[in-house]
CSV table of C-alpha atoms in Angstrom, one decimal:
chain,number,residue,atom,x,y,z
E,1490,UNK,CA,0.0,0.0,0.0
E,1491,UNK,CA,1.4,3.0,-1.1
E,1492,UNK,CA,1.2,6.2,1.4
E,1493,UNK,CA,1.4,9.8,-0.7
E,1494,UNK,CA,2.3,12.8,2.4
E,1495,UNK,CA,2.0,16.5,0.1
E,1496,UNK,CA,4.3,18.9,2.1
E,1497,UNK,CA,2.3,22.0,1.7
E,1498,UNK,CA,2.9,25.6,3.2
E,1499,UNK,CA,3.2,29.7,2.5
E,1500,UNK,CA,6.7,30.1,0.9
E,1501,UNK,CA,9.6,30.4,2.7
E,1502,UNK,CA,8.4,28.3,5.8
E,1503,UNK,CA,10.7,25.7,5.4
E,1504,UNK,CA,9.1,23.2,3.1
E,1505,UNK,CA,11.9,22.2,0.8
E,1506,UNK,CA,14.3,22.2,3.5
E,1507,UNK,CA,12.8,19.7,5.5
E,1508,UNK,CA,11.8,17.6,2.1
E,1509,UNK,CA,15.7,17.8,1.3
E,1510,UNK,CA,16.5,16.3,4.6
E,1511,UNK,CA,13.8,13.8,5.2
E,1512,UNK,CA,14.4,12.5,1.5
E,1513,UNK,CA,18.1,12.9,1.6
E,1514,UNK,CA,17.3,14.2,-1.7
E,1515,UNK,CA,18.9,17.4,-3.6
E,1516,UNK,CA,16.4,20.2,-3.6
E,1517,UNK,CA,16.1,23.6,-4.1
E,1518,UNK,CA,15.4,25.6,-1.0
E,1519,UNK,CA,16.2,28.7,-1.6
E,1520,UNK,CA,15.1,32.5,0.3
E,1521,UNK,CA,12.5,33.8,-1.9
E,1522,UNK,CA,8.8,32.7,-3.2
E,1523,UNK,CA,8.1,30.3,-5.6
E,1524,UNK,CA,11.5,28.0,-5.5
E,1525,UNK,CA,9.8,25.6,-6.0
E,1526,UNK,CA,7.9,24.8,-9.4
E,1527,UNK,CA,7.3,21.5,-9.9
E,1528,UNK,CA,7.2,19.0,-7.0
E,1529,UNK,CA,9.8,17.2,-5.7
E,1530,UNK,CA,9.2,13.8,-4.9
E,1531,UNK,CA,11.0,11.3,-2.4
E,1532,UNK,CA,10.2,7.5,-1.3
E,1533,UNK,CA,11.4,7.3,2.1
E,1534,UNK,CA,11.7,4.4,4.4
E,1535,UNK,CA,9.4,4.5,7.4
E,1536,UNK,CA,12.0,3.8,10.4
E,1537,UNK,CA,10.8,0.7,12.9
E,1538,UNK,CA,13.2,-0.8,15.4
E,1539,UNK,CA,11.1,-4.2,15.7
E,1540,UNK,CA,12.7,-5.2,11.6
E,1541,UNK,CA,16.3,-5.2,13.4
E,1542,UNK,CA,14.8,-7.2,16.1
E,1543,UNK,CA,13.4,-9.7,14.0
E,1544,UNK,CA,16.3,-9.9,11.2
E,1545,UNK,CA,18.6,-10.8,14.3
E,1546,UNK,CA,16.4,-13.8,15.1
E,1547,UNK,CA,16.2,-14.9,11.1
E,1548,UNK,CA,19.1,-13.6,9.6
E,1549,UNK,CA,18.2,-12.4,6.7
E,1550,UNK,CA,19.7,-11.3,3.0
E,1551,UNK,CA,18.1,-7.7,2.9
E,1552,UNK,CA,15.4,-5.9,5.4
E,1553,UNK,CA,12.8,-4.0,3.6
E,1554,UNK,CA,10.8,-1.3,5.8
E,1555,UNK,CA,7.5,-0.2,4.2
E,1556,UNK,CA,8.0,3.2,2.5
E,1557,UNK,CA,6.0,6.8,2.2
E,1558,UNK,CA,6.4,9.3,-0.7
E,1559,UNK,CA,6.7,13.1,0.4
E,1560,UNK,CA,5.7,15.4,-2.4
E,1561,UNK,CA,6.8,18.7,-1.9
E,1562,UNK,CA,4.4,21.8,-3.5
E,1563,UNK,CA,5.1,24.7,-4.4
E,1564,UNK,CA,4.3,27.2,-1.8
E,1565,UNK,CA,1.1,28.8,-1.9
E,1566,UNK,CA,-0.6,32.4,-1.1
E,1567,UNK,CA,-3.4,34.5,-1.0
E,1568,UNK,CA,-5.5,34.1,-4.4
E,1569,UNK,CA,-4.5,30.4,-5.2
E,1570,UNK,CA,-8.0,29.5,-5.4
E,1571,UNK,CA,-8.1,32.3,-8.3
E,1572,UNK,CA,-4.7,30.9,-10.1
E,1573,UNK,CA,-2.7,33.3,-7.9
E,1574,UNK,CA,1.1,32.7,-7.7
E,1575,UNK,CA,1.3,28.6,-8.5
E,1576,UNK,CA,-1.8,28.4,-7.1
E,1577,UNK,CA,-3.6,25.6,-9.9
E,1578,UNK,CA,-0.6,23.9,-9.9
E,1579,UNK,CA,-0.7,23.7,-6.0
E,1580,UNK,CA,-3.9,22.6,-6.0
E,1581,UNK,CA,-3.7,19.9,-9.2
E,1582,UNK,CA,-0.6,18.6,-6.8
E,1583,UNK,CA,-2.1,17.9,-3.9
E,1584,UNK,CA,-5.6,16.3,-4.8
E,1585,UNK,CA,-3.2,13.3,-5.9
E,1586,UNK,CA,-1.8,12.9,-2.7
E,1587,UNK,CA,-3.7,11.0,0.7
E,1588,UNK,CA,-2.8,13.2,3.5
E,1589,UNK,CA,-1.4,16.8,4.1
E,1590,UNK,CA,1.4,17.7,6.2
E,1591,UNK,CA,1.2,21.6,6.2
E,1592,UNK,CA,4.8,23.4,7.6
E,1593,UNK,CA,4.4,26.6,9.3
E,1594,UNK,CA,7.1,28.8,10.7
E,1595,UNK,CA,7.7,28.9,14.0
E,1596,UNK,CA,11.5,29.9,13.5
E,1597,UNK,CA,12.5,33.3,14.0
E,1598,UNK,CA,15.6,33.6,11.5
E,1599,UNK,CA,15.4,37.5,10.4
E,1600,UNK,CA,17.5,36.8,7.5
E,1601,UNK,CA,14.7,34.1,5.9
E,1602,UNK,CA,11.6,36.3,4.1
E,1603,UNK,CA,7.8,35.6,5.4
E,1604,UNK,CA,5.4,36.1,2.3
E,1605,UNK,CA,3.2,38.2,5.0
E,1606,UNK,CA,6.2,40.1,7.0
E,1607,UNK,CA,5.9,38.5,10.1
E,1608,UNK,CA,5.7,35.3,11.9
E,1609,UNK,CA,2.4,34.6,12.9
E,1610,UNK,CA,1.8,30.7,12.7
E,1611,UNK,CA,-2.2,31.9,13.2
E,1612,UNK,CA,-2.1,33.6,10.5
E,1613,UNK,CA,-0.7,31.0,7.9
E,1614,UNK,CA,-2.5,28.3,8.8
E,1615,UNK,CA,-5.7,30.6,8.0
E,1616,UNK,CA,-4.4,31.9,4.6
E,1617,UNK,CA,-3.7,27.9,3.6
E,1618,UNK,CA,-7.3,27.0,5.0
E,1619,UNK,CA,-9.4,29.7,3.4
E,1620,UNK,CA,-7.5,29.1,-0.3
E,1621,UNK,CA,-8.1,25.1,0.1
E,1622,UNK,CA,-11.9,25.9,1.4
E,1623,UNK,CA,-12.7,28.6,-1.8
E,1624,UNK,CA,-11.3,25.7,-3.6
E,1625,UNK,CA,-13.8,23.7,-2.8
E,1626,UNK,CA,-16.7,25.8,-3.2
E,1627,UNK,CA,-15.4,26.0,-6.3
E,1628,UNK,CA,-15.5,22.2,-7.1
E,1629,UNK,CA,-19.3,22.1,-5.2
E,1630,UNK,CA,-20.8,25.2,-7.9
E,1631,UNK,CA,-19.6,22.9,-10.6
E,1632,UNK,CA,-20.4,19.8,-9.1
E,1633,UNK,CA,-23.9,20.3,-7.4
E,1634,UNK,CA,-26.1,21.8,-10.9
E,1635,UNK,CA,-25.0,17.9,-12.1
E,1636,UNK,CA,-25.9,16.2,-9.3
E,1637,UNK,CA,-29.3,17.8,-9.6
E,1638,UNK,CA,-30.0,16.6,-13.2
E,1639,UNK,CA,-28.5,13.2,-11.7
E,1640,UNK,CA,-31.1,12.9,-8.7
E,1641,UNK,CA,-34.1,14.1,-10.7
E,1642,UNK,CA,-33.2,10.8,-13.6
E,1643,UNK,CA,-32.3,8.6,-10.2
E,1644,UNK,CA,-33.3,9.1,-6.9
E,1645,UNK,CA,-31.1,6.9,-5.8
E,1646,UNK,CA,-28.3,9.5,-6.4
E,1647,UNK,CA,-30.2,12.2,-4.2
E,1648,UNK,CA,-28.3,11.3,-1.1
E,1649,UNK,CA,-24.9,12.6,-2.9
E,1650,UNK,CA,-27.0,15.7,-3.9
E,1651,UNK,CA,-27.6,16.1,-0.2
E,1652,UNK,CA,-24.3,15.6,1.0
E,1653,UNK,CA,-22.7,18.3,-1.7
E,1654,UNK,CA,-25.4,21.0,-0.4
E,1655,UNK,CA,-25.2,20.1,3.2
E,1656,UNK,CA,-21.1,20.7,2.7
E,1657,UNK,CA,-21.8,23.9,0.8
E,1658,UNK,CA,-23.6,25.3,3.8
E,1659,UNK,CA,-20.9,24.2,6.0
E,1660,UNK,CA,-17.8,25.3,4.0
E,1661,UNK,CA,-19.2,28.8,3.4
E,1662,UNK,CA,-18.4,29.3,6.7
E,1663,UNK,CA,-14.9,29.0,6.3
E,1664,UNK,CA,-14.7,25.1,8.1
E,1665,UNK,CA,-13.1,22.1,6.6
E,1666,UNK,CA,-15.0,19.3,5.1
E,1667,UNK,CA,-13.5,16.9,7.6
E,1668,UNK,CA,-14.6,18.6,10.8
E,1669,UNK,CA,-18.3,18.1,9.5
E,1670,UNK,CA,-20.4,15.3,11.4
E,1671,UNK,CA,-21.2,12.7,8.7
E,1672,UNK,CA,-22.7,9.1,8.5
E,1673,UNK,CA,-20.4,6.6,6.9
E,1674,UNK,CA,-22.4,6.7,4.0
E,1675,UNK,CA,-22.0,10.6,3.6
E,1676,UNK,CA,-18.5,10.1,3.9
E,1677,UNK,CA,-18.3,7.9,1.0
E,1678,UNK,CA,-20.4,10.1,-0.7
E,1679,UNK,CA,-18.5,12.8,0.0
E,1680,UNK,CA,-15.4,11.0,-1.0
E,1681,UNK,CA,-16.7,11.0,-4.8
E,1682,UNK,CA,-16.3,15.0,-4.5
E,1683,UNK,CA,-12.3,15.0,-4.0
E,1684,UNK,CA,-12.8,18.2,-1.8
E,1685,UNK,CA,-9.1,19.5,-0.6
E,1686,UNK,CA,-10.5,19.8,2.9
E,1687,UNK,CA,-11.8,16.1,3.4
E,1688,UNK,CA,-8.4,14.8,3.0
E,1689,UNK,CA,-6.3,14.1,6.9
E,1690,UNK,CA,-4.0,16.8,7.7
E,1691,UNK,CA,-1.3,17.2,10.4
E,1692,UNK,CA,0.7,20.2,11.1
E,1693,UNK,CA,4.3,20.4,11.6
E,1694,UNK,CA,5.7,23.5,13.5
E,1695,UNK,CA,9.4,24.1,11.8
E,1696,UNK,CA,11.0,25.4,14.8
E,1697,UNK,CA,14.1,26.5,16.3
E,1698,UNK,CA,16.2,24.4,17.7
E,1699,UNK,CA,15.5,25.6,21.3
E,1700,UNK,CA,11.5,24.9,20.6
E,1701,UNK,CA,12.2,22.0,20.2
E,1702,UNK,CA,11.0,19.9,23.5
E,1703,UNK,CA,8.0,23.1,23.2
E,1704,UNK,CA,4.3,21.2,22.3
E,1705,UNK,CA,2.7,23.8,20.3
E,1706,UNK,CA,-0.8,23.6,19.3
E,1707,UNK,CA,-2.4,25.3,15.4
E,1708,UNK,CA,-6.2,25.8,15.4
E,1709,UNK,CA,-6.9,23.7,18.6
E,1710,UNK,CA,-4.7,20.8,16.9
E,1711,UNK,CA,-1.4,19.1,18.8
E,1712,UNK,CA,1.5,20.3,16.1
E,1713,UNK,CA,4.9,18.4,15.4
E,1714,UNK,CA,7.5,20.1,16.7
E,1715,UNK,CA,10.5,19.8,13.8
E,1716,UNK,CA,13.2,21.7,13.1
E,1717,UNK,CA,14.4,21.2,9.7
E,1718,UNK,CA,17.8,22.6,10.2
E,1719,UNK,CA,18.5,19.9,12.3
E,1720,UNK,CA,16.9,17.3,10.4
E,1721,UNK,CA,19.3,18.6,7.1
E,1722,UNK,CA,22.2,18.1,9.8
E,1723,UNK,CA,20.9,15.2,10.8
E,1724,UNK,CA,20.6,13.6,7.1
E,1725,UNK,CA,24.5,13.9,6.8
E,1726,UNK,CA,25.4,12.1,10.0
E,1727,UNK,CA,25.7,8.1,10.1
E,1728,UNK,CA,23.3,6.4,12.1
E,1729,UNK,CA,25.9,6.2,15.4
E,1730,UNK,CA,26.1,10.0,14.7
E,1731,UNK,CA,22.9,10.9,14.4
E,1732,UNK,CA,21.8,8.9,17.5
E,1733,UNK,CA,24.5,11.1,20.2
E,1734,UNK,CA,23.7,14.2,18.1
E,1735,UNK,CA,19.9,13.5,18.7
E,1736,UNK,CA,20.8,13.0,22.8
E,1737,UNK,CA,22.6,16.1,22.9
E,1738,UNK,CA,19.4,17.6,22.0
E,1739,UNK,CA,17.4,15.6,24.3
E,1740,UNK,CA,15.3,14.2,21.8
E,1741,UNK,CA,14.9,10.1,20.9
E,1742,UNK,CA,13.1,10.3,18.0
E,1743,UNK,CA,14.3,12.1,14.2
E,1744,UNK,CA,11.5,14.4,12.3
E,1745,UNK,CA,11.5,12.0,9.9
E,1746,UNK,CA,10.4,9.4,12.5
E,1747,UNK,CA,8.0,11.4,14.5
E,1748,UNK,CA,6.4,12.3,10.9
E,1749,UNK,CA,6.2,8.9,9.6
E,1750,UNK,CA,4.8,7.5,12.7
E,1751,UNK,CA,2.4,10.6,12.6
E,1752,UNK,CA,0.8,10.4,9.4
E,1753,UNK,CA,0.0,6.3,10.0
E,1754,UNK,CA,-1.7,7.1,12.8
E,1755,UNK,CA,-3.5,10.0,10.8
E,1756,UNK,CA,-4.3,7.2,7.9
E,1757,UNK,CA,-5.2,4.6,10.5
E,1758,UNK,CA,-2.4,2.1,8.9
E,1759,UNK,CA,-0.6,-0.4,10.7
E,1760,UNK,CA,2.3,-2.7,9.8
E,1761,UNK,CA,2.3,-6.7,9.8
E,1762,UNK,CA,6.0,-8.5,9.1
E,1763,UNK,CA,7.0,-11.4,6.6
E,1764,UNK,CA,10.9,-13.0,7.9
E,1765,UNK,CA,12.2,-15.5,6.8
E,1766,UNK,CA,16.0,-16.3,5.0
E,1767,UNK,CA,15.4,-14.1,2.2
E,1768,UNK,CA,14.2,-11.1,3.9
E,1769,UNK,CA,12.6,-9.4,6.6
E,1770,UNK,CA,9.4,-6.5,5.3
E,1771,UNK,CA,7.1,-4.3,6.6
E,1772,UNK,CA,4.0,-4.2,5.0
E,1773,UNK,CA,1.4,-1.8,5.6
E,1774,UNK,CA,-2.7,-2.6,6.1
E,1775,UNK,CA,-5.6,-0.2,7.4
E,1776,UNK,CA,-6.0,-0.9,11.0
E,1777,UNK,CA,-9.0,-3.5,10.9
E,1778,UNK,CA,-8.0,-5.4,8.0
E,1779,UNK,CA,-8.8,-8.8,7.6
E,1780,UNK,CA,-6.1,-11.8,6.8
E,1781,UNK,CA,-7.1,-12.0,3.0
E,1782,UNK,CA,-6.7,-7.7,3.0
E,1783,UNK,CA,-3.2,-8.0,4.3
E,1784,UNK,CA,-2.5,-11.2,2.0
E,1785,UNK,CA,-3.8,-9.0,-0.8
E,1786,UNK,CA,-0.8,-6.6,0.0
E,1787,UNK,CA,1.7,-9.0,-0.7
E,1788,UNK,CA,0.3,-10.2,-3.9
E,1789,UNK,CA,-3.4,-10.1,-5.6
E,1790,UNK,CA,-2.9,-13.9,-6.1
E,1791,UNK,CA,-2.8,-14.6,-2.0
E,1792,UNK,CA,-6.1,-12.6,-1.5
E,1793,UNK,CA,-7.8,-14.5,-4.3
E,1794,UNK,CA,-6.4,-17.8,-3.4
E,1795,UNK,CA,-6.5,-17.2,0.5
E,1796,UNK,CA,-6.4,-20.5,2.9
E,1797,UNK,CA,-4.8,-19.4,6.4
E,1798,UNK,CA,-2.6,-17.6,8.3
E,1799,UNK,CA,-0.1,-18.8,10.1
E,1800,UNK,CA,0.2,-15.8,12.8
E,1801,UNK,CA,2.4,-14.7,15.6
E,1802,UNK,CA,2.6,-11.5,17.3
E,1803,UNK,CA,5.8,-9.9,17.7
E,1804,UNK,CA,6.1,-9.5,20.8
E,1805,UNK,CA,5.9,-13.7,21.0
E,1806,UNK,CA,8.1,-14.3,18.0
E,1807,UNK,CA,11.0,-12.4,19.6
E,1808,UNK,CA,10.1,-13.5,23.2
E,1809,UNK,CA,10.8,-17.4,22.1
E,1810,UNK,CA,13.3,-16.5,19.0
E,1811,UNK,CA,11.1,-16.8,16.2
E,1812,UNK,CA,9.0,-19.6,14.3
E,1813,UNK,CA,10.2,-23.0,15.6
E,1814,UNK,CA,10.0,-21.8,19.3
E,1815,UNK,CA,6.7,-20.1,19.3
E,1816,UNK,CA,5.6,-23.2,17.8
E,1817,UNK,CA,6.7,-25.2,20.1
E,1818,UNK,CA,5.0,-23.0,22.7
E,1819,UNK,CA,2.0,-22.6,21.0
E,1820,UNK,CA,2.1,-19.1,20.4
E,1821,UNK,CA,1.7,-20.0,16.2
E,1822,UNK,CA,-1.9,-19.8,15.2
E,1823,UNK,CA,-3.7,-20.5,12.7
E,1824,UNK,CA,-6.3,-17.8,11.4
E,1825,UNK,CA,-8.7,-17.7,8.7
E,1826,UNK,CA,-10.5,-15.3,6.8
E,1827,UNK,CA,-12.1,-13.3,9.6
E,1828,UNK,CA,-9.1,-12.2,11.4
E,1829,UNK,CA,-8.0,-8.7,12.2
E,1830,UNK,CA,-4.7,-8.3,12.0
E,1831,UNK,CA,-3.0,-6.5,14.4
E,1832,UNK,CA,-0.3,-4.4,14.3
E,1833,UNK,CA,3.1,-6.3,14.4
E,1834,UNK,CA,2.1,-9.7,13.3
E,1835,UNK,CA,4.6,-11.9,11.5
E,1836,UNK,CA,2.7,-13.5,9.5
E,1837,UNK,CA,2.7,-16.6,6.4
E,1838,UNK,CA,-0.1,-17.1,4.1
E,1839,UNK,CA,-1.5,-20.5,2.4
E,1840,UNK,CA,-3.2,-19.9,-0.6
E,1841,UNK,CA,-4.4,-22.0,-3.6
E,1842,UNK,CA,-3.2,-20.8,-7.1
């Protein structure tokens, strides 16, 4: 399952930066608007300790961690909506990806330009949230005269007609899709729309160093502290490096790790683990997915085909050092096509071809 983060925020705040050091990629971050044109993008591995854990147990010929692409946009201001500055572009960009992570300064550097003069993280996040919300209006005028010539041929269609007005009413007052109350149904229903504002988004807070431990909060929503100058110092260090450079700061986590883990939570993902002599992988599911789902992952073939699961939980398979002993303590189970996986299960699939 692929997992597509757009990096979105007003120029200047930092946005290429951190994309540079959380891809280990070259891009252009440079002090003025508009650096970036097209966007950047970067696969990056999702950090988890417990592969390490479990490639010591197997031993295997290569460890593959599941993976997220970071797109960076270009930075967008006031009149987007309208085709202002990059503003289509922006927009085309980031209805391809499935969550947002928007940067806003929190760093004071004098030297570095704000779009708007000042630092006020307030501010931004309203500028970003207003463009992304006219946006959408936008997409509703054009959508909602068809859905009316759709319900009147098929009634049957008049519940996505309601949805589309009901949002209307609730994005003209400046509110994201998201935050309204809606049935699953509705949900799916809005889905069909592609509004900007119904996809997840998290805020990051590129900070100084010293702001660091600091737990800021954007629009009444817990914000990642990050500080991308670290993170680009960070991304030229080796791992032993990077570890005392991280205590020194009194931190035990990287950005890159805080985000990833983030933004899985944010999705409602999970991972479930394949070892054996040829390699040890993450793969990632929707927490709630069933054994077929998660065999599905690996290959279409499994999910059609799908017998059982041979399942142990993580914590068990390192506990008594892997297969063979939790076997022999009973800890392997066999699970069929109703299980949930949970998150961390090592896992082999029997399937009929």
């Amino acid at each position: 399952m692929s997992l597509s983060i757009g990096i979105v925020g007003l120029p200047n705040v930092g946005k290429s930066t951190l994309f540079t050091a959380l891809t280990k990629q070259t891009g252009l971050a440079a002090n003025y608007p508009f650096a970036t044109i097209d966007p950047n993008v970067g696969i990056v591995q999702v950090p988890d300790t417990r592969l390490n854990q479990l490639a010591q147990i197997v031993h295997p010929a290569q460890i593959v961690p599941a993976t997220v692409e970071f797109v960076d946009i270009a930075g967008l201001v006031r009149g987007a909506n309208n085709g202002e500055g990059l503003g289509n572009q922006f927009l085309a960009n980031i209805r391809q990806c499935d969550a947002i992570c928007e940067v806003v300064r929190y760093f004071s550097d004098p030297d570095v330009i704000h779009v708007d003069g000042q630092v006020d993280p307030e501010s931004d996040v309203d500028t970003i949230q207003t463009e992304l919300v006219l946006a959408d209006l936008g997409t509703l005028e054009r959508a909602i005269p068809k859905l009316e010539k759709e319900a009147k041929r098929d009634k049957d269609q008049k519940s996505r007609l309601d949805i589309a007005v009901r949002l209307q009413a609730w994005l003209n007052d400046g509110k994201r899709a998201a935050d309204m109350d809606m049935t699953l149904d509705e949900k799916a229903d809005a889905h069909d729309l592609f509004l900007l504002t119904m996809k997840p988004l998290l805020y990051v807070a590129n900070c100084d160093e010293d702001q660091l431990q600091d737990k800021p909060v954007i629009h009444g929503m817990p914000a990642l502290p990050i500080c991308a100058q670290v993170e680009a110092e960070l991304s030229e260090l080796d791992d032993a490096e990077a570890a005392e450079y991280l205590q020194s700061l009194g931190l035990q986590h990287s950005g890159l790790e805080i985000l990833a883990q983030a933004a899985y939570r944010l999705l409602g993902l999970q991972s479930f683990f394949t070892a054996g002599p040829k390699e040890v992988r993450a793969w990632t599911v929707k927490i709630g997915a069933k054994a077929p789902q998660a065999a599905g992952v690996i290959h279409s073939d499994f999910e059609r085909g799908f017998i059982k699961a041979e399942t142990i939980s993580f914590d068990d398979y390192i506990e008594l050092g892997g297969e063979s002993g939790a076997r022999d303590a009973g800890k392997l189970r066999m699970e069929g096509k109703d299980y949930v996986v949970q998150d961390g299960d090592v896992m082999v699939f029997r399937f009929n071809v």
